[in-house]
CSV table of C-alpha atoms and ligand atoms in Angstrom, one decimal:
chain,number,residue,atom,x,y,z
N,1,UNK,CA,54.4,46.7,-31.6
N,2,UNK,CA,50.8,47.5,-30.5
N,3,UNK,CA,48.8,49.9,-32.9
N,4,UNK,CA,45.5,51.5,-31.8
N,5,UNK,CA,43.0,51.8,-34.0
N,6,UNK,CA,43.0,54.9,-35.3
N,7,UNK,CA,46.3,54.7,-36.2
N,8,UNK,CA,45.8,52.3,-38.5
N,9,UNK,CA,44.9,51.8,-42.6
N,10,UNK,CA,43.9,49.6,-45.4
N,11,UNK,CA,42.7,46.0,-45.5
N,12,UNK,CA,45.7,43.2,-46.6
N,13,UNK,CA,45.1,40.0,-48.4
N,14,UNK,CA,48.5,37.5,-48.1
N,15,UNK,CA,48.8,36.1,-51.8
N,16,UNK,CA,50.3,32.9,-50.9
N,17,UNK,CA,51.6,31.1,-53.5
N,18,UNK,CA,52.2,27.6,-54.3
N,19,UNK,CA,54.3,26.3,-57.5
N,20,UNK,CA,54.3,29.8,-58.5
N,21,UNK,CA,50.3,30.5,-58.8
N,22,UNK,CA,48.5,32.2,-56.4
N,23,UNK,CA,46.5,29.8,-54.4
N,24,UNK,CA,43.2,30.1,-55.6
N,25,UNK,CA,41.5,30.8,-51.9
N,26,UNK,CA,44.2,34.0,-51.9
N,27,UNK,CA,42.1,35.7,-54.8
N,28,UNK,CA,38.5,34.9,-53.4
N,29,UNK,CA,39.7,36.8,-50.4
N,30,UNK,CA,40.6,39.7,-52.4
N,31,UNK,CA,36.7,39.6,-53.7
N,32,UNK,CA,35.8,39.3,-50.0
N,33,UNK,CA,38.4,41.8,-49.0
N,34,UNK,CA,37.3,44.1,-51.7
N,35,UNK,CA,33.9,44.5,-50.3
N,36,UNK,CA,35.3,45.1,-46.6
N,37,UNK,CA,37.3,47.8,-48.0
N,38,UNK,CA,34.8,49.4,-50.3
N,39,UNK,CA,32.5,49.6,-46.7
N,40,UNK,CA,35.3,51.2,-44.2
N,41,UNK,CA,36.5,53.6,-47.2
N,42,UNK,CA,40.0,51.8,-46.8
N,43,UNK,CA,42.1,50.9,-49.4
N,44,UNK,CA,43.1,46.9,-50.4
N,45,UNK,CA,46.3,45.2,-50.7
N,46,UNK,CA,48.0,42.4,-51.6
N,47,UNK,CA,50.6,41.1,-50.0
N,48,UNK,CA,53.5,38.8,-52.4
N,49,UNK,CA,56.8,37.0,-50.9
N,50,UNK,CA,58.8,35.3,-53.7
N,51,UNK,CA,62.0,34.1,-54.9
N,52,UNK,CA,63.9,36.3,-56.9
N,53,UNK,CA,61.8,37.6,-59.9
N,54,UNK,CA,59.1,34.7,-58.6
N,55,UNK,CA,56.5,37.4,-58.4
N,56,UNK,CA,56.7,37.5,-62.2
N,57,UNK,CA,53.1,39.2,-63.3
N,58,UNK,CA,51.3,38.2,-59.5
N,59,UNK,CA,51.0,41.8,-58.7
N,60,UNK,CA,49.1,42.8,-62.2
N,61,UNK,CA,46.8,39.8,-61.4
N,62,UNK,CA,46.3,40.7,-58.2
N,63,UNK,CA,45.0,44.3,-58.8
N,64,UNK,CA,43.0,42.9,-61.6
N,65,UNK,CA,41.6,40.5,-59.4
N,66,UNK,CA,41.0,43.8,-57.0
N,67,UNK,CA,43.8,45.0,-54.7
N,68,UNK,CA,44.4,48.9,-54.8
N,69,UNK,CA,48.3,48.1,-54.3
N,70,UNK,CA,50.4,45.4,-54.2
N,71,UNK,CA,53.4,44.8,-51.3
N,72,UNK,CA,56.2,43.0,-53.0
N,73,UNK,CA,59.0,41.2,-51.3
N,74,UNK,CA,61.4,39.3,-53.6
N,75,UNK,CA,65.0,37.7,-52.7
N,76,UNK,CA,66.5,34.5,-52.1
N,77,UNK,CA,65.1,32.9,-48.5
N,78,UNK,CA,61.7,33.6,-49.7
N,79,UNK,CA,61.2,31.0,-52.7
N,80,UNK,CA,60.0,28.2,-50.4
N,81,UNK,CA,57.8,28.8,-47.5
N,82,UNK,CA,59.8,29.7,-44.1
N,83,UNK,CA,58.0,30.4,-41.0
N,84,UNK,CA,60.6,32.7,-39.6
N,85,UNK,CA,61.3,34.6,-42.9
N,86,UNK,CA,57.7,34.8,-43.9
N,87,UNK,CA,56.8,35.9,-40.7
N,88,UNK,CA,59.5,38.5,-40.0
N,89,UNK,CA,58.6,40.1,-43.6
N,90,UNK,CA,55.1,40.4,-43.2
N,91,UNK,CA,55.7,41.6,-39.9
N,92,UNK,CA,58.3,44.5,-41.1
N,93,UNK,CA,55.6,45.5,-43.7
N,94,UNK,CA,52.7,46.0,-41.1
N,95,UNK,CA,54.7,47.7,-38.9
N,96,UNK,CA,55.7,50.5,-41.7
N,97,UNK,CA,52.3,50.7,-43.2
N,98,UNK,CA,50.1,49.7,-40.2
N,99,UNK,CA,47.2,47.7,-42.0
N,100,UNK,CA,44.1,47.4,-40.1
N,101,UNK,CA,43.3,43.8,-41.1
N,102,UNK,CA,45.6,41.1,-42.3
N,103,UNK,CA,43.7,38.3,-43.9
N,104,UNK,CA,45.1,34.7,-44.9
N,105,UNK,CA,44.0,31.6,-46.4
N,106,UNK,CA,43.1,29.0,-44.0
N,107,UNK,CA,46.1,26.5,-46.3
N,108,UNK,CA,48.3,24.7,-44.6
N,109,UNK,CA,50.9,27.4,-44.4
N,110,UNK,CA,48.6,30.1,-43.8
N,111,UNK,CA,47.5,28.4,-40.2
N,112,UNK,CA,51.5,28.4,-39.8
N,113,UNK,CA,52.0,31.6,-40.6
N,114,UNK,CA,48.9,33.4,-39.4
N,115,UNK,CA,49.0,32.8,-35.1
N,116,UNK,CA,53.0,33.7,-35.2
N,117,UNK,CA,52.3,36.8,-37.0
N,118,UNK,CA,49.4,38.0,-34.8
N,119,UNK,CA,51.9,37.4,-31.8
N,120,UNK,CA,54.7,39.4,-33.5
N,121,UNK,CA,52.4,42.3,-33.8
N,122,UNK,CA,51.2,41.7,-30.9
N,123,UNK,CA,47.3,41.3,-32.0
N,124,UNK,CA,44.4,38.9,-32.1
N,125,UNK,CA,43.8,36.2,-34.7
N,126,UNK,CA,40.6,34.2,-35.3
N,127,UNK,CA,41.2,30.9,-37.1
N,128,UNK,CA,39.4,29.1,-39.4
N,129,UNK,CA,36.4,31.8,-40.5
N,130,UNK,CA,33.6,30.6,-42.8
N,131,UNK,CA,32.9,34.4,-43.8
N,132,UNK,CA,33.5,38.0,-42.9
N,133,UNK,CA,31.7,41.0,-42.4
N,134,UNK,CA,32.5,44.8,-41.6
N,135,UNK,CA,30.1,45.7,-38.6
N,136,UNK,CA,29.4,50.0,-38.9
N,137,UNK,CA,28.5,50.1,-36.0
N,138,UNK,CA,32.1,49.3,-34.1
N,139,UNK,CA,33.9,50.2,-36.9
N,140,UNK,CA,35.8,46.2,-36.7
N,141,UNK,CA,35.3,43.3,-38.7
N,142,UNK,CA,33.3,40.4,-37.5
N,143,UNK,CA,35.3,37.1,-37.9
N,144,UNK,CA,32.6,34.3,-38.4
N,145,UNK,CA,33.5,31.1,-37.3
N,146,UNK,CA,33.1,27.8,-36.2
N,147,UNK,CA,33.7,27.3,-32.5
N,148,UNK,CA,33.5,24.5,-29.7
N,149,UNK,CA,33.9,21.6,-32.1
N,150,UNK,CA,31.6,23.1,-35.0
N,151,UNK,CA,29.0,22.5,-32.6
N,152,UNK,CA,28.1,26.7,-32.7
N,153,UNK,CA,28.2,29.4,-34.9
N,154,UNK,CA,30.6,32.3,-33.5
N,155,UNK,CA,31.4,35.6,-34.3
N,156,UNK,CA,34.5,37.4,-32.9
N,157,UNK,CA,35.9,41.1,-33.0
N,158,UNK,CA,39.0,42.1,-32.5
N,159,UNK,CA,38.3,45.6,-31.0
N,160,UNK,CA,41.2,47.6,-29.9
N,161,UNK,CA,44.2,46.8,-31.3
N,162,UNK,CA,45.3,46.5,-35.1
N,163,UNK,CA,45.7,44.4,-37.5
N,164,UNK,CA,42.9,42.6,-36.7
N,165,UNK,CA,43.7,39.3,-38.2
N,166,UNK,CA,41.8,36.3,-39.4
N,167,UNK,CA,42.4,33.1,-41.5
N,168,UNK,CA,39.7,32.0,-43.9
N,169,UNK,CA,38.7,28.5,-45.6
N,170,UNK,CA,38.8,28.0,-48.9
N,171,UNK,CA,35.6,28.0,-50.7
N,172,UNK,CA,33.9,30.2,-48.6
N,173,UNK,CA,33.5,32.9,-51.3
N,174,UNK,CA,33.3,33.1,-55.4
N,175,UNK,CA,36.3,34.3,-57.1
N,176,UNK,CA,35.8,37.5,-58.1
N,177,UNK,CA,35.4,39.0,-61.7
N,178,UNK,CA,38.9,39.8,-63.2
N,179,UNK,CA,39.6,43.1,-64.8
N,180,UNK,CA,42.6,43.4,-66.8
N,181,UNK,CA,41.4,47.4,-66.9
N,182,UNK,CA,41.9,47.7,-63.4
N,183,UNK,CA,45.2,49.5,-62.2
N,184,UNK,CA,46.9,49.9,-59.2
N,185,UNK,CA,50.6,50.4,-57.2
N,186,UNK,CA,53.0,47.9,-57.1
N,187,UNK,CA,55.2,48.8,-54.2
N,188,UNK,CA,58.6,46.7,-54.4
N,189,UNK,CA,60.0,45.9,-50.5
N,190,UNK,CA,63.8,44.8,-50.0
N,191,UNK,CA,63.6,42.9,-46.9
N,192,UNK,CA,66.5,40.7,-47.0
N,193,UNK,CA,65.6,37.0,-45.7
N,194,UNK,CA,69.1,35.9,-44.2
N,195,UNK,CA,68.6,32.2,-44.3
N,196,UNK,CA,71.6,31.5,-42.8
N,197,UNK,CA,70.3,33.1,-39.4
N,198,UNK,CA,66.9,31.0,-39.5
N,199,UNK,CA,66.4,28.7,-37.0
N,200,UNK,CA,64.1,26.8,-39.8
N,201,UNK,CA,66.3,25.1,-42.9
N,202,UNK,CA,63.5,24.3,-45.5
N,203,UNK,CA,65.3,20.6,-46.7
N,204,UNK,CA,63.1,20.0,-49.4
N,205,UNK,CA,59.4,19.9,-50.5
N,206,UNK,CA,57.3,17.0,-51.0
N,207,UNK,CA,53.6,17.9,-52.5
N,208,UNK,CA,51.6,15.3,-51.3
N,209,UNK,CA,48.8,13.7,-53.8
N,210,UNK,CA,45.4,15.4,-53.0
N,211,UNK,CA,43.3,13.7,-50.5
N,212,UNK,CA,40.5,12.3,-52.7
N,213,UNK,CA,38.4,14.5,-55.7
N,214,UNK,CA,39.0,17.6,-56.3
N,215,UNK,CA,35.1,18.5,-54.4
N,216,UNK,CA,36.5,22.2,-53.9
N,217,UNK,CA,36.3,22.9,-57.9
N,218,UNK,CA,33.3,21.1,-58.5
N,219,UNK,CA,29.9,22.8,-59.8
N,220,UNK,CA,27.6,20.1,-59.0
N,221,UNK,CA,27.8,17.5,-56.1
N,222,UNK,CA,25.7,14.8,-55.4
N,223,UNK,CA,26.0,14.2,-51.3
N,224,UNK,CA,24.8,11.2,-49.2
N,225,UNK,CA,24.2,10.7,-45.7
N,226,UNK,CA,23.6,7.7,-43.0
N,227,UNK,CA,19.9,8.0,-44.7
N,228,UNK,CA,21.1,6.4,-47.8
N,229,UNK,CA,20.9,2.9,-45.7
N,230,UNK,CA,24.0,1.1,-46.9
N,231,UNK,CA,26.8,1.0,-49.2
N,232,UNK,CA,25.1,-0.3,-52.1
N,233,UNK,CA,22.2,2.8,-52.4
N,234,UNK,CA,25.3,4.5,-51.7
N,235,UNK,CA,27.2,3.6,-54.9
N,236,UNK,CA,23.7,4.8,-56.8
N,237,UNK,CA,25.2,8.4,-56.5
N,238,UNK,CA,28.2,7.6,-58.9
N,239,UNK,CA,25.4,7.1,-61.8
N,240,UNK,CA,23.4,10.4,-60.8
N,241,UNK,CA,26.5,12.4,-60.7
N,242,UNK,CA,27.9,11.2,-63.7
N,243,UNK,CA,24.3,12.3,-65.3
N,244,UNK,CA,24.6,15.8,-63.6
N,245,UNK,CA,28.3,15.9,-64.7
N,246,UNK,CA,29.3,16.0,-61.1
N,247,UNK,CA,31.1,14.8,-58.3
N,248,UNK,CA,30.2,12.5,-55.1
N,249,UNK,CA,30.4,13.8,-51.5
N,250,UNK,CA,29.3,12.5,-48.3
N,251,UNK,CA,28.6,13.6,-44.6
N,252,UNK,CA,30.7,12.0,-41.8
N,253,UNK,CA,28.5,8.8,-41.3
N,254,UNK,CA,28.9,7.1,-44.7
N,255,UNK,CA,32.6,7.7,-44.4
N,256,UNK,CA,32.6,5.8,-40.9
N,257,UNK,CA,30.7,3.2,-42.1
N,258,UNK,CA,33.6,3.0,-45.0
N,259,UNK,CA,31.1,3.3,-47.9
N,260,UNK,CA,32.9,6.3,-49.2
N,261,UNK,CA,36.6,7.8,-48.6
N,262,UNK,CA,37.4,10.6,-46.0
N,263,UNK,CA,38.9,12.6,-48.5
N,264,UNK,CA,35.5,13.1,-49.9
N,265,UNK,CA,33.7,14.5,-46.5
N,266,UNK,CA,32.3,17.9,-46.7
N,267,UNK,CA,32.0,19.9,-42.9
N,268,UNK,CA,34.2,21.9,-40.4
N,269,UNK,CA,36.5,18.9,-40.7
N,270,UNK,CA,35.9,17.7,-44.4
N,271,UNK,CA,36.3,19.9,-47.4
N,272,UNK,CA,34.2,23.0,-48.0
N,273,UNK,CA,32.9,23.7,-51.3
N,274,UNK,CA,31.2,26.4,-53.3
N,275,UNK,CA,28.8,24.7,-56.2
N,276,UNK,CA,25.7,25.9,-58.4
N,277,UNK,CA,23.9,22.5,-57.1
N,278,UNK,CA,24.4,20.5,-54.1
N,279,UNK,CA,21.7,17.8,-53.7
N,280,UNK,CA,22.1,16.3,-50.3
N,281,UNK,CA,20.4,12.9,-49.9
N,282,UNK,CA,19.6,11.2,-46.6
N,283,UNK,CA,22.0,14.0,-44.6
N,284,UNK,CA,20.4,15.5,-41.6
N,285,UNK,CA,22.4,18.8,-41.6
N,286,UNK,CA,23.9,19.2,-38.4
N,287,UNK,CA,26.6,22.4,-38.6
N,288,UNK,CA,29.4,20.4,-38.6
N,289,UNK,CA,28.0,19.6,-42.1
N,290,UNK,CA,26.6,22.5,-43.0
N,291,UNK,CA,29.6,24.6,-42.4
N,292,UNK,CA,31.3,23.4,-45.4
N,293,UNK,CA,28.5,23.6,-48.0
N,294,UNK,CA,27.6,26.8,-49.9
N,295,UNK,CA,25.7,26.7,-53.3
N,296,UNK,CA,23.7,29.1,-55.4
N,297,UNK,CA,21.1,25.8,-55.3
N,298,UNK,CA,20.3,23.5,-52.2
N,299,UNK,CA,18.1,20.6,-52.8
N,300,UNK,CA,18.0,18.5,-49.8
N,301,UNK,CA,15.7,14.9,-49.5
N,302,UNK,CA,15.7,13.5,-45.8
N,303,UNK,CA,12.6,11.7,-44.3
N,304,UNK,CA,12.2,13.6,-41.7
N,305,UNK,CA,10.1,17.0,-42.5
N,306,UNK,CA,12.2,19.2,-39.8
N,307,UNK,CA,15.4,17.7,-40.7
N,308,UNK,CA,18.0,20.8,-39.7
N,309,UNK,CA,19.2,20.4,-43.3
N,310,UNK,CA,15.6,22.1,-44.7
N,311,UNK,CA,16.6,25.2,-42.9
N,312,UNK,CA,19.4,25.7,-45.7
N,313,UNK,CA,17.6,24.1,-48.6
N,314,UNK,CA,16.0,25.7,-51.4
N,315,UNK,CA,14.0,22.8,-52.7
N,316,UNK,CA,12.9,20.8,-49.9
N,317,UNK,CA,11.9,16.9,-50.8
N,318,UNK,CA,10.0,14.7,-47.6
N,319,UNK,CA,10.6,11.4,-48.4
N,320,UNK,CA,12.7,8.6,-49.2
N,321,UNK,CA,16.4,9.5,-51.3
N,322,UNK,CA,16.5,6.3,-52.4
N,323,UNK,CA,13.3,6.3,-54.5
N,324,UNK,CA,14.4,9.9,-55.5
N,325,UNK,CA,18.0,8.8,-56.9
N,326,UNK,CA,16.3,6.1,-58.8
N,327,UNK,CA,13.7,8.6,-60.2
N,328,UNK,CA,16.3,11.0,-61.2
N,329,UNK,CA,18.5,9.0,-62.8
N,330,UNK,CA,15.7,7.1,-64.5
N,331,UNK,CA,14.1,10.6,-65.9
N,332,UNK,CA,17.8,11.8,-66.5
N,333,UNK,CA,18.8,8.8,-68.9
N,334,UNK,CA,15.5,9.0,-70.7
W,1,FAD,C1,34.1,17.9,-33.9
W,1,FAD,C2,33.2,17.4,-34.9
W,1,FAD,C3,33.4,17.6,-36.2
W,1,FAD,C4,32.6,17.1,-37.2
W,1,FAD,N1,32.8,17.3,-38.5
W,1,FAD,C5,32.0,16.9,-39.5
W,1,FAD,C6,32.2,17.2,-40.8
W,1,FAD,O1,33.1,17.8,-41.2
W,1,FAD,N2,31.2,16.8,-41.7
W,1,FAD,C7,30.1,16.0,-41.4
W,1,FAD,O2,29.3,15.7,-42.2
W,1,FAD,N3,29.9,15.7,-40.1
W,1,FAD,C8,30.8,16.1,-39.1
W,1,FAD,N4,30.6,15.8,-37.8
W,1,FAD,C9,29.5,14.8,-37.5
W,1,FAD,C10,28.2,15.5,-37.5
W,1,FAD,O3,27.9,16.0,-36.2
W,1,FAD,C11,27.1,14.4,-37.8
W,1,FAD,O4,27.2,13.4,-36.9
W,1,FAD,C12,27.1,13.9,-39.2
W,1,FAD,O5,27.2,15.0,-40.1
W,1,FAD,C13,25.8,13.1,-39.4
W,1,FAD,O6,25.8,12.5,-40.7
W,1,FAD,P1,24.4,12.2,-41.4
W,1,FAD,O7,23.6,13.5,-41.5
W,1,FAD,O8,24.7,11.5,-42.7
W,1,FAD,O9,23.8,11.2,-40.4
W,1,FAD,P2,22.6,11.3,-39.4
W,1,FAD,O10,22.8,12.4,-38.4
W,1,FAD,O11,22.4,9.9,-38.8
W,1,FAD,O12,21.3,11.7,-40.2
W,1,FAD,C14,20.8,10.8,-41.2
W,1,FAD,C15,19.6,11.6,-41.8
W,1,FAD,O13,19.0,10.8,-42.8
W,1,FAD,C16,17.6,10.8,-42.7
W,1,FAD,N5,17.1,9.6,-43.3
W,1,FAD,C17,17.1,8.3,-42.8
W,1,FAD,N6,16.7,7.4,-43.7
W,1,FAD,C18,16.4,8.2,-44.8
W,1,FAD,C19,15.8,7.8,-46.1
W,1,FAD,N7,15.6,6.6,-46.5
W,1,FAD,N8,15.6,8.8,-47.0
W,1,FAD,C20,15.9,10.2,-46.7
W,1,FAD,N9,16.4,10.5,-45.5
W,1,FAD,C21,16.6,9.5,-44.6
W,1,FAD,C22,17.3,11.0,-41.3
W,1,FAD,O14,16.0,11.6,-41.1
W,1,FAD,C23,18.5,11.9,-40.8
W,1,FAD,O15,18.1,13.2,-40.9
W,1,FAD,C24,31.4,16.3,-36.8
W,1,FAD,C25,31.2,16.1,-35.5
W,1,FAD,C26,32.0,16.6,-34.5
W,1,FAD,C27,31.7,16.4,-33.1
């Protein structure tokens, strides 16, 4: 079904949930989603598919956490992720209440979901945003994003028809505050699932360990670069994190040269994280990087005085990161 513009209300968050939590990117988009609202005068929502009574007390949190109302779908088909089911409730629900922007986590089942649901509705969907932003001046949103590779910045609109639909990374945005004042509707939805007529038969579910650290949690991260000059200097960063009470990271080069694993790679194709401190050592901060770092503090140390990565850092350091690690740490265990 296409719906115009005008026709259309209210900004929707998809709560997805996983081992019956929200996700934790679901409720920084309600933060992000909050402030789009509060700028187009539009009410927020959340949007919840669970197994029977699997919703549990996910609505309350959700409107503390900022939605306006809460959509609730709850029934057997919709326990365990299904494309098909998923898809054809969320799809029912815009169609009633005619959103004007669905937004989704950029997980693994919210870049499943997301691209069948814009073609159900018969919309656009830009993937894989690093940030949002409601534009007055078209009355849309503009969808930030990586694009070509990572190799520029784009932003995207999705002008005429509605929702206007966008997945986002995790990390991208702090959580917002909670409010257990807060109230809001909680709008139960019987939209059977019939699993029998899916084409999709969920067999069972096999959670994977987590590809290295958890980086996406941590407050402080220590990340080296190719500057760090071999694996050795690179191990130094265990002792300054430690000392900082922080984790390890690494640009793409030390983990093709093998002195670190991938899993701990931050960029448009590593992990993206959201610290207090990010020190990056001997990185030169192409966007591929760059994309995946935000932090209240930047200090970057590269050689090279117009290194891209000083164009992001708060503290700039010309010189060498090895002889800064070794000062650190020395004046850190003093
Ligand atoms: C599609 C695609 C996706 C990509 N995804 C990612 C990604 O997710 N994450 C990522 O990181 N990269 C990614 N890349 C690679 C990215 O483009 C860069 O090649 C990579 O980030 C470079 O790593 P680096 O900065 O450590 O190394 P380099 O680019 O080699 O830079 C090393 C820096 O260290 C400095 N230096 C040298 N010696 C010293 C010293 N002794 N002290 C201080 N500074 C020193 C140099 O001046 C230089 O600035 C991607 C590339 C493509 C094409």
């Amino acid at each position: 079904m296409l719906v115009k513009k005008e026709d259309s209300n209210g900004i929707w968050v998809f709560a997805e949930l996983c081992g019956g939590s929200v996700r934790k990117v679901s409720f920084e988009l309600l933060g992000a989603a909050r402030r789009l609202a509060d700028a187009q005068s539009e009410k927020l929502a959340a949007v919840i598919l669970a197994g029977d009574g699997g919703a549990s007390e996910i609505p309350e949190e959700a409107i503390a956490f900022g939605a306006d109302e809460v959509y609730v779908v709850e029934g057997p088909g919709y326990e365990t992720y299904n494309t098909e089911a998923y898809c054809c409730a969320i799809a029912t629900l815009a169609e009633k209440y005619r959103p004007s922007a669905i937004i989704i986590g950029a997980t693994d089942l919210g870049r499943d979901l997301a691209p069948r649901l814009a073609a159900r509705l018969r919309t656009g969907l830009t993937a894989d945003c690093i940030d949002m932003a409601y534009n007055s001046e078209t009355a849309n949103i503009d969808w930030i994003c990586p694009a070509f590779g990572g190799k520029l910045i784009v932003t995207i609109s999705c002008p005429d028809s509605r929702p206007q639909m966008g997945t986002v990374r995790q990390g991208m945005y702090d959580l917002p505050r909670r409010s257990d004042a807060r109230r809001g509707r909680i709008i139960a939805e019987p939209i059977p699932a019939s699993p029998e007529s899916s084409l999709v038969r969920v067999l069972d579910t096999v959670v994977s360990a987590a590809e290295g650290p958890d980086l996406e949690s941590a407050q402080v991260i220590v990340a080296g670069g190719h500057g760090m000059g071999s694996a050795e200097n690179f191990e130094k960063l265990y002792r300054l994190a430690e000392l900082l009470g922080g984790k390890v990271a690494a640009s793409r080069a030390p983990v093709e040269f093998g002195w670190i694993d991938e899993g701990c790679m931050i960029g448009h194709s590593g992990k993206s994280v959201s610290t207090k401190l990010y020190i990056a050592l001997g990185i030169s901060g192409t966007i591929q990087h760059v994309a995946g770092v935000k932090s209240d503090l930047i200090i970057a140390v590269n050689k090279d005085r117009n290194a891209p990565i000083f164009d992001i850092a708060d503290i700039s350091v010309v010189g060498d990161a090895n002889e800064f690690v070794s000062a650190l740490v020395a004046r850190l265990e003093k």
